[in-house]
XYZ file of C-alpha atoms in Angstrom:
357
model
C 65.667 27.063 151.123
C 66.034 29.126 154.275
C 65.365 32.533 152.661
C 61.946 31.682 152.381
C 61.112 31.660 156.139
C 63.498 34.189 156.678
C 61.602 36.640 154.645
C 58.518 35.948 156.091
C 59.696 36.344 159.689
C 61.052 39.261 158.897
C 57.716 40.912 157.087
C 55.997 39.385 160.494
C 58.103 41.429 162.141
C 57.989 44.571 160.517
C 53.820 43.924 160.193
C 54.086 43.615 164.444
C 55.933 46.322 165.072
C 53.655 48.940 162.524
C 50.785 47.529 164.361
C 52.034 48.480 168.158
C 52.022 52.003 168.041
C 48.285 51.377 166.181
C 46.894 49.239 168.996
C 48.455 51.525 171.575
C 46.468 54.327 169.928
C 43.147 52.526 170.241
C 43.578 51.627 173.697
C 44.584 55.382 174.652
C 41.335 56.143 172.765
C 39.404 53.843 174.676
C 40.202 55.457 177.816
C 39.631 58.811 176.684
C 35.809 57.294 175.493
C 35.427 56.123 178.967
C 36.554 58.490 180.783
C 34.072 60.771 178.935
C 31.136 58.071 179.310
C 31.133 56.125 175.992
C 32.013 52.884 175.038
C 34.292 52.401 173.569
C 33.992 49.220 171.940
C 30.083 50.657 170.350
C 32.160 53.707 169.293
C 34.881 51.517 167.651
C 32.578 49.489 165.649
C 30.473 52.461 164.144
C 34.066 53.388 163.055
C 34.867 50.328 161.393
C 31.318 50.132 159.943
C 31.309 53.874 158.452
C 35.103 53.061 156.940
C 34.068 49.697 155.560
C 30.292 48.728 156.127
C 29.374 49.138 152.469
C 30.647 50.495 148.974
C 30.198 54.426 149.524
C 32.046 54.060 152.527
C 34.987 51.842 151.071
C 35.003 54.767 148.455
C 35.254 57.732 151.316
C 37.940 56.098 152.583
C 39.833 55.538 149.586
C 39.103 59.014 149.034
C 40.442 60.462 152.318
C 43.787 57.734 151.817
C 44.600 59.282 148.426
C 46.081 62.380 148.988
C 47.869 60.853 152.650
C 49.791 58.412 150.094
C 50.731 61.043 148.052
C 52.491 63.100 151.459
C 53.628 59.394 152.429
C 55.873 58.532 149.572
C 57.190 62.285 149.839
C 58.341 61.938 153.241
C 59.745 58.132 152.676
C 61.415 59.605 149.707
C 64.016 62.191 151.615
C 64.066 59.854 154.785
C 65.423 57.002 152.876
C 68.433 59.107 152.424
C 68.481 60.651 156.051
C 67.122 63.972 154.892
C 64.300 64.662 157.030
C 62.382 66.872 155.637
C 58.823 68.426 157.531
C 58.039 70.713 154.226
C 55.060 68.145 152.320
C 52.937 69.971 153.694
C 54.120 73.185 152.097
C 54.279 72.128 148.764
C 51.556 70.139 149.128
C 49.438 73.344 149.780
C 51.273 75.690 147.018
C 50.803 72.333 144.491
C 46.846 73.031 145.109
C 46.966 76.431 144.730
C 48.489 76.186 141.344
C 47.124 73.622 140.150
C 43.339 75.273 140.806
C 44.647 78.110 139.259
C 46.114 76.469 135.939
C 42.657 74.469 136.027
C 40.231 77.420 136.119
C 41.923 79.132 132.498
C 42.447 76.002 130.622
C 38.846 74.462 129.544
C 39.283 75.254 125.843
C 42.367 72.831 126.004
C 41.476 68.888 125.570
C 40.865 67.404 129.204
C 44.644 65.303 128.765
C 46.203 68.983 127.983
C 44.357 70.587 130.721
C 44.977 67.928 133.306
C 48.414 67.538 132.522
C 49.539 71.620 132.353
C 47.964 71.696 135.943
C 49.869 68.787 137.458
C 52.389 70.016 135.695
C 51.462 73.594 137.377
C 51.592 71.638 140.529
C 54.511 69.386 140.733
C 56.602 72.669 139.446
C 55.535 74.611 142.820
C 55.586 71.690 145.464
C 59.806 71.852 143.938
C 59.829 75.374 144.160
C 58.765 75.233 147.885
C 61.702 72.527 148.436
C 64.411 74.710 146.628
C 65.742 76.639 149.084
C 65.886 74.211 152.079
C 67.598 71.993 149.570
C 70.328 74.469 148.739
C 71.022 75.219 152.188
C 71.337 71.884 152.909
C 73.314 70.406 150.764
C 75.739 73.495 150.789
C 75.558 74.721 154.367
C 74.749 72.107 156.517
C 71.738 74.116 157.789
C 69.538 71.871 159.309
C 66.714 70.815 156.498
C 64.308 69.963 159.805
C 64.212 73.559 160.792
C 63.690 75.287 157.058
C 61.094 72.941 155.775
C 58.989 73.430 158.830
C 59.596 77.671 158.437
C 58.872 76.916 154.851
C 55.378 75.571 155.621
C 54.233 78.709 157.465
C 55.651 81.144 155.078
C 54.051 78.982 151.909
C 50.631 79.097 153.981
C 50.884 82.767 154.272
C 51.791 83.025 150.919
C 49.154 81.257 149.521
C 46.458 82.840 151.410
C 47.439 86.592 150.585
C 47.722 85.594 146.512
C 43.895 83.778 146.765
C 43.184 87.343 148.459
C 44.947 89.627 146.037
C 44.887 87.877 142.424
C 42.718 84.340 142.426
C 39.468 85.341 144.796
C 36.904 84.459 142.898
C 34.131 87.125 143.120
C 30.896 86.417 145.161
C 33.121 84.138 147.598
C 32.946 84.942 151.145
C 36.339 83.275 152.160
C 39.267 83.160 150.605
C 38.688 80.788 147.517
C 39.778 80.107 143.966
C 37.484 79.707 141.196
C 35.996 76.184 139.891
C 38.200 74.310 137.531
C 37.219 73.997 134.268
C 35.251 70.880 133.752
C 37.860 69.439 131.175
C 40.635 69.831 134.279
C 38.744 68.056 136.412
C 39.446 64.328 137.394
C 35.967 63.011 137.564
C 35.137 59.944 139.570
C 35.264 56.651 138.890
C 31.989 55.940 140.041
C 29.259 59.102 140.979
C 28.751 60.526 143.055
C 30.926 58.737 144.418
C 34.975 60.596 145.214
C 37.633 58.103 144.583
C 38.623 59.113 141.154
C 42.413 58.515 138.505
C 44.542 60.408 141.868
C 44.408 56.792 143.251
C 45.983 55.214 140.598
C 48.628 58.029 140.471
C 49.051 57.301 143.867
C 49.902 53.311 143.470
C 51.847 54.217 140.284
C 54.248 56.133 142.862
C 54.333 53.569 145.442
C 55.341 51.188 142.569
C 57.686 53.820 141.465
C 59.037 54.796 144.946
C 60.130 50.954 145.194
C 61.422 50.703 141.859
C 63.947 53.460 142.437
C 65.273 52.194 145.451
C 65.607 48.405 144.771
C 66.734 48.863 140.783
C 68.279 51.865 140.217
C 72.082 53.315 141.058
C 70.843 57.117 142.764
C 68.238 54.923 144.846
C 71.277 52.710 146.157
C 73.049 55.829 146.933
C 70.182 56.884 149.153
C 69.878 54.134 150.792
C 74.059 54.064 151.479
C 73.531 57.598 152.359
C 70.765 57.444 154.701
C 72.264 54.398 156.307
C 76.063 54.695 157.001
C 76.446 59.101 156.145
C 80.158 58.736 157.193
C 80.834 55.669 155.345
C 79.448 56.996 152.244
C 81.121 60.091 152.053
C 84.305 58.015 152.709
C 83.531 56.060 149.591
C 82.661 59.472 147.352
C 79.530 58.516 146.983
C 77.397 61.815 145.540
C 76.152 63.149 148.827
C 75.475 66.595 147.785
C 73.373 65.279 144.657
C 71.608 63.023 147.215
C 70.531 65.251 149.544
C 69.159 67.865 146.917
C 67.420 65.178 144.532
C 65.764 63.880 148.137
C 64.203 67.278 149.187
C 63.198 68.147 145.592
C 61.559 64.896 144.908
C 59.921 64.749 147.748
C 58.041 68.235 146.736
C 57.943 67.149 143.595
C 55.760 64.777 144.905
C 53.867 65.983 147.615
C 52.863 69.003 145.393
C 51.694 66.373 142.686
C 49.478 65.504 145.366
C 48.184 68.556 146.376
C 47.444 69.479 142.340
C 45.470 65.576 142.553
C 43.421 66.701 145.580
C 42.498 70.056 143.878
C 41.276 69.088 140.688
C 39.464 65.522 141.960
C 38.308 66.441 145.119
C 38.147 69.873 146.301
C 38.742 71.331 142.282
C 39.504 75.005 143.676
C 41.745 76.141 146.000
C 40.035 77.342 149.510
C 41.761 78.166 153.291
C 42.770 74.974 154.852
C 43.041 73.340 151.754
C 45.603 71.298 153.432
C 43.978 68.996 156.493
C 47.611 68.488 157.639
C 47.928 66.027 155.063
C 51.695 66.335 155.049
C 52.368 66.138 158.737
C 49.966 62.904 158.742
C 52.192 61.858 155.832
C 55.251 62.001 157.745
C 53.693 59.455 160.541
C 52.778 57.246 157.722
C 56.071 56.858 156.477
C 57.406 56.351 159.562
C 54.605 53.799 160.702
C 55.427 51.582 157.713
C 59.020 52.139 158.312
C 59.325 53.614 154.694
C 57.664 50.133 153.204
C 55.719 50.808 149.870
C 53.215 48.054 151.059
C 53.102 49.229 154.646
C 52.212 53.008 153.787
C 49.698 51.944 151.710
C 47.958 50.156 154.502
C 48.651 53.179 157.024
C 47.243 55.902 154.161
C 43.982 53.523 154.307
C 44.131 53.572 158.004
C 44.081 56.945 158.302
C 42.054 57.481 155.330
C 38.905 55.316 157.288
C 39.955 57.343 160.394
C 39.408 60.776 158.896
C 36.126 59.045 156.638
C 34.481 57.522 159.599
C 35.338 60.022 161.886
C 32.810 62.583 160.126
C 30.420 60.552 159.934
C 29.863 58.806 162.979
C 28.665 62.146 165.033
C 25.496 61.757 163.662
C 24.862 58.593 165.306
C 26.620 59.303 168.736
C 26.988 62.304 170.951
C 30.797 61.424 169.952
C 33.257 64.438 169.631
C 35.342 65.034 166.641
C 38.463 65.580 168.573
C 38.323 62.037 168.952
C 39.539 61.131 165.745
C 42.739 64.189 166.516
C 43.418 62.177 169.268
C 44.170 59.033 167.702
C 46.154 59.857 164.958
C 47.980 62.180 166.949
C 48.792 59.336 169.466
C 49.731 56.951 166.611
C 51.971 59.735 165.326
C 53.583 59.827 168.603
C 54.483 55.967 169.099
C 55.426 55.844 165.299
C 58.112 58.509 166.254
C 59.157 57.151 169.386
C 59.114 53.401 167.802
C 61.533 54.634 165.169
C 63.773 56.790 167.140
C 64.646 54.647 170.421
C 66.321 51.952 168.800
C 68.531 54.462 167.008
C 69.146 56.711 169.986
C 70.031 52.645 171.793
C 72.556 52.703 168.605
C 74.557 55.531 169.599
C 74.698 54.771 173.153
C 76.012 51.649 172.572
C 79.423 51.164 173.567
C 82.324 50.171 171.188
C 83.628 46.737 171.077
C 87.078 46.129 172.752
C 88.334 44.909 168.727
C 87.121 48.748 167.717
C 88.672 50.699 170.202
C 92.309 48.992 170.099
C 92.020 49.394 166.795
């Protein structure tokens, strides 16, 4: 009878402490708007107002929180098994590009055939990207933080000097793909509105991403993994297979993400095709403290942050740098909220029991 309240004390909990490093933002915000001569409290409700205050609005957001769930449940992927990896953002980017490639040649092909060959385009580079850091990894310790972070810049290069020597489309001034065919395209729900099928592949992941770790043998093993390392290599638990299956899935799905954005949103690939969407992913994940139902509400967070943050210049003298600020600040407390109680972990000193024994 007691697990009841239990649970719900402990999803207050968790809901309270994803919240801090949220409110913490705001209030940093609010200085920053006074300092400069706003107010803050006018500024925050235009904010609210252009995320919510209508049905367009509700759809920009959803819009903008689509491809940060798809970098979300990448990141929360690999972390669950300790394997943190910095490289969505790399294969979210290469993803794009492929899938706006794939997309532009196949509009004689049924739109299922065509959709599917360019997510399948896409979720075949965002693992390519992860390859490498996975392998070194899992077979030479080399520290995954450091590759997939390299990895990002070099994809970024890469990307921009293919659009540049075999995908510009002619007539373009920067560097830009061509148009996807029309039967690649994920069309919207509702136009003109955005919000389109990528948010339902989204949820279908977050659904999945639970599943796997809660019913399935590999997603205990990440979980032991991530947990206790030691412990579980003590018990021959696949630790190898764990760490490589983390980094590949997770660019397996962050570049599934990128292929979503190219052919519902942006449907080409351009420069900055990627608005950090896989470094915001990472401070979702660790907002919601790798919760399916938590980075869903921190994707739609940021989503009506990066929505109403556009928009509400043209009603204030309000800078864009604004909205920078506050993600950036909840990205720092989301680190520093997960990280201080583990750092408090190893400083901890042994109990008299463990070190007689």
């Amino acid at each position: 009878m007691s697990a009841s309240p239990d649970r719900g004390r402990a999803a207050a909990t968790s809901v309270g402490r994803a919240l801090v490093p949220v409110l913490l933002a705001f209030v940093v915000g609010g200085v920053v708007l006074a300092v400069t001569g706003q107010d803050p409290l006018q500024i925050y409700r235009l904010l609210l107002e252009e995320a919510f205050g209508g049905g367009s609005r509700i759809d920009a957001t959803l819009a903008a929180a689509t491809p940060l769930l798809f970098t979300a449940v990448a990141a929360a992927f690999a972390y669950r098994a300790g394997v943190f990896t910095i490289g969505a953002e790399g294969s979210f980017t290469l993803g794009g590009l492929a899938a706006a490639v794939v997309g532009a040649h196949v509009g004689s092909l049924p739109p299922v055939a065509a959709v599917g060959s360019s997510l399948l385009a896409a979720v075949a580079a965002g693992v390519l990207v992860a390859v490498v850091p996975a392998v070194l990894r899992a077979w030479w310790k080399v520290d995954e933080v450091v590759t997939t972070l390299m990895f990002n810049f070099i994809v970024a290069g890469v990307a921009g000097w293919a659009v540049q020597a075999f995908f510009q489309e002619r007539g373009q001034a920067n560097s830009a793909t061509a148009y996807v065919s029309d039967a690649a395209r994920l069309e919207p729900f509702f136009p003109p509105n955005l919000t389109n099928a990528g948010l339902v592949v989204a949820l279908l992941l977050v659904v999945a991403y639970a599943f796997w770790f809660r019913r399935t043998t590999l997603g205990f093993e990440f979980r032991a993994v991530g947990a206790t390392p030691r412990f579980a290599v003590a018990q021959g638990l696949r630790t190898r297979t764990v760490v490589v299956v983390a980094l590949l899935g997770a660019g397996l799905v962050a570049g599934l993400g990128g292929g979503v954005h190219a052919l519902g949103i942006v449907h080409r690939y351009t420069g900055g095709f990627s608005a950090s969407f896989g470094f915001t992913g990472i401070a979702i994940a660790l907002l919601a403290r790798f919760n399916p139902v938590g980075m869903v509400v921190g994707a739609v967070l940021f989503g009506a942050l990066n929505a109403a943050g556009s928009t509400i210049q043209l009603f204030v003298n309000l800078p864009i740098q604004l909205v920078d600020i506050l993600q950036g600040t909840v990205m720092i407390f989301a680190v520093v909220q997960f990280v201080l109680p583990r750092l408090a972990l190893r400083r901890r000193p042994a109990a008299p029991e463990a070190v007689i024994a």
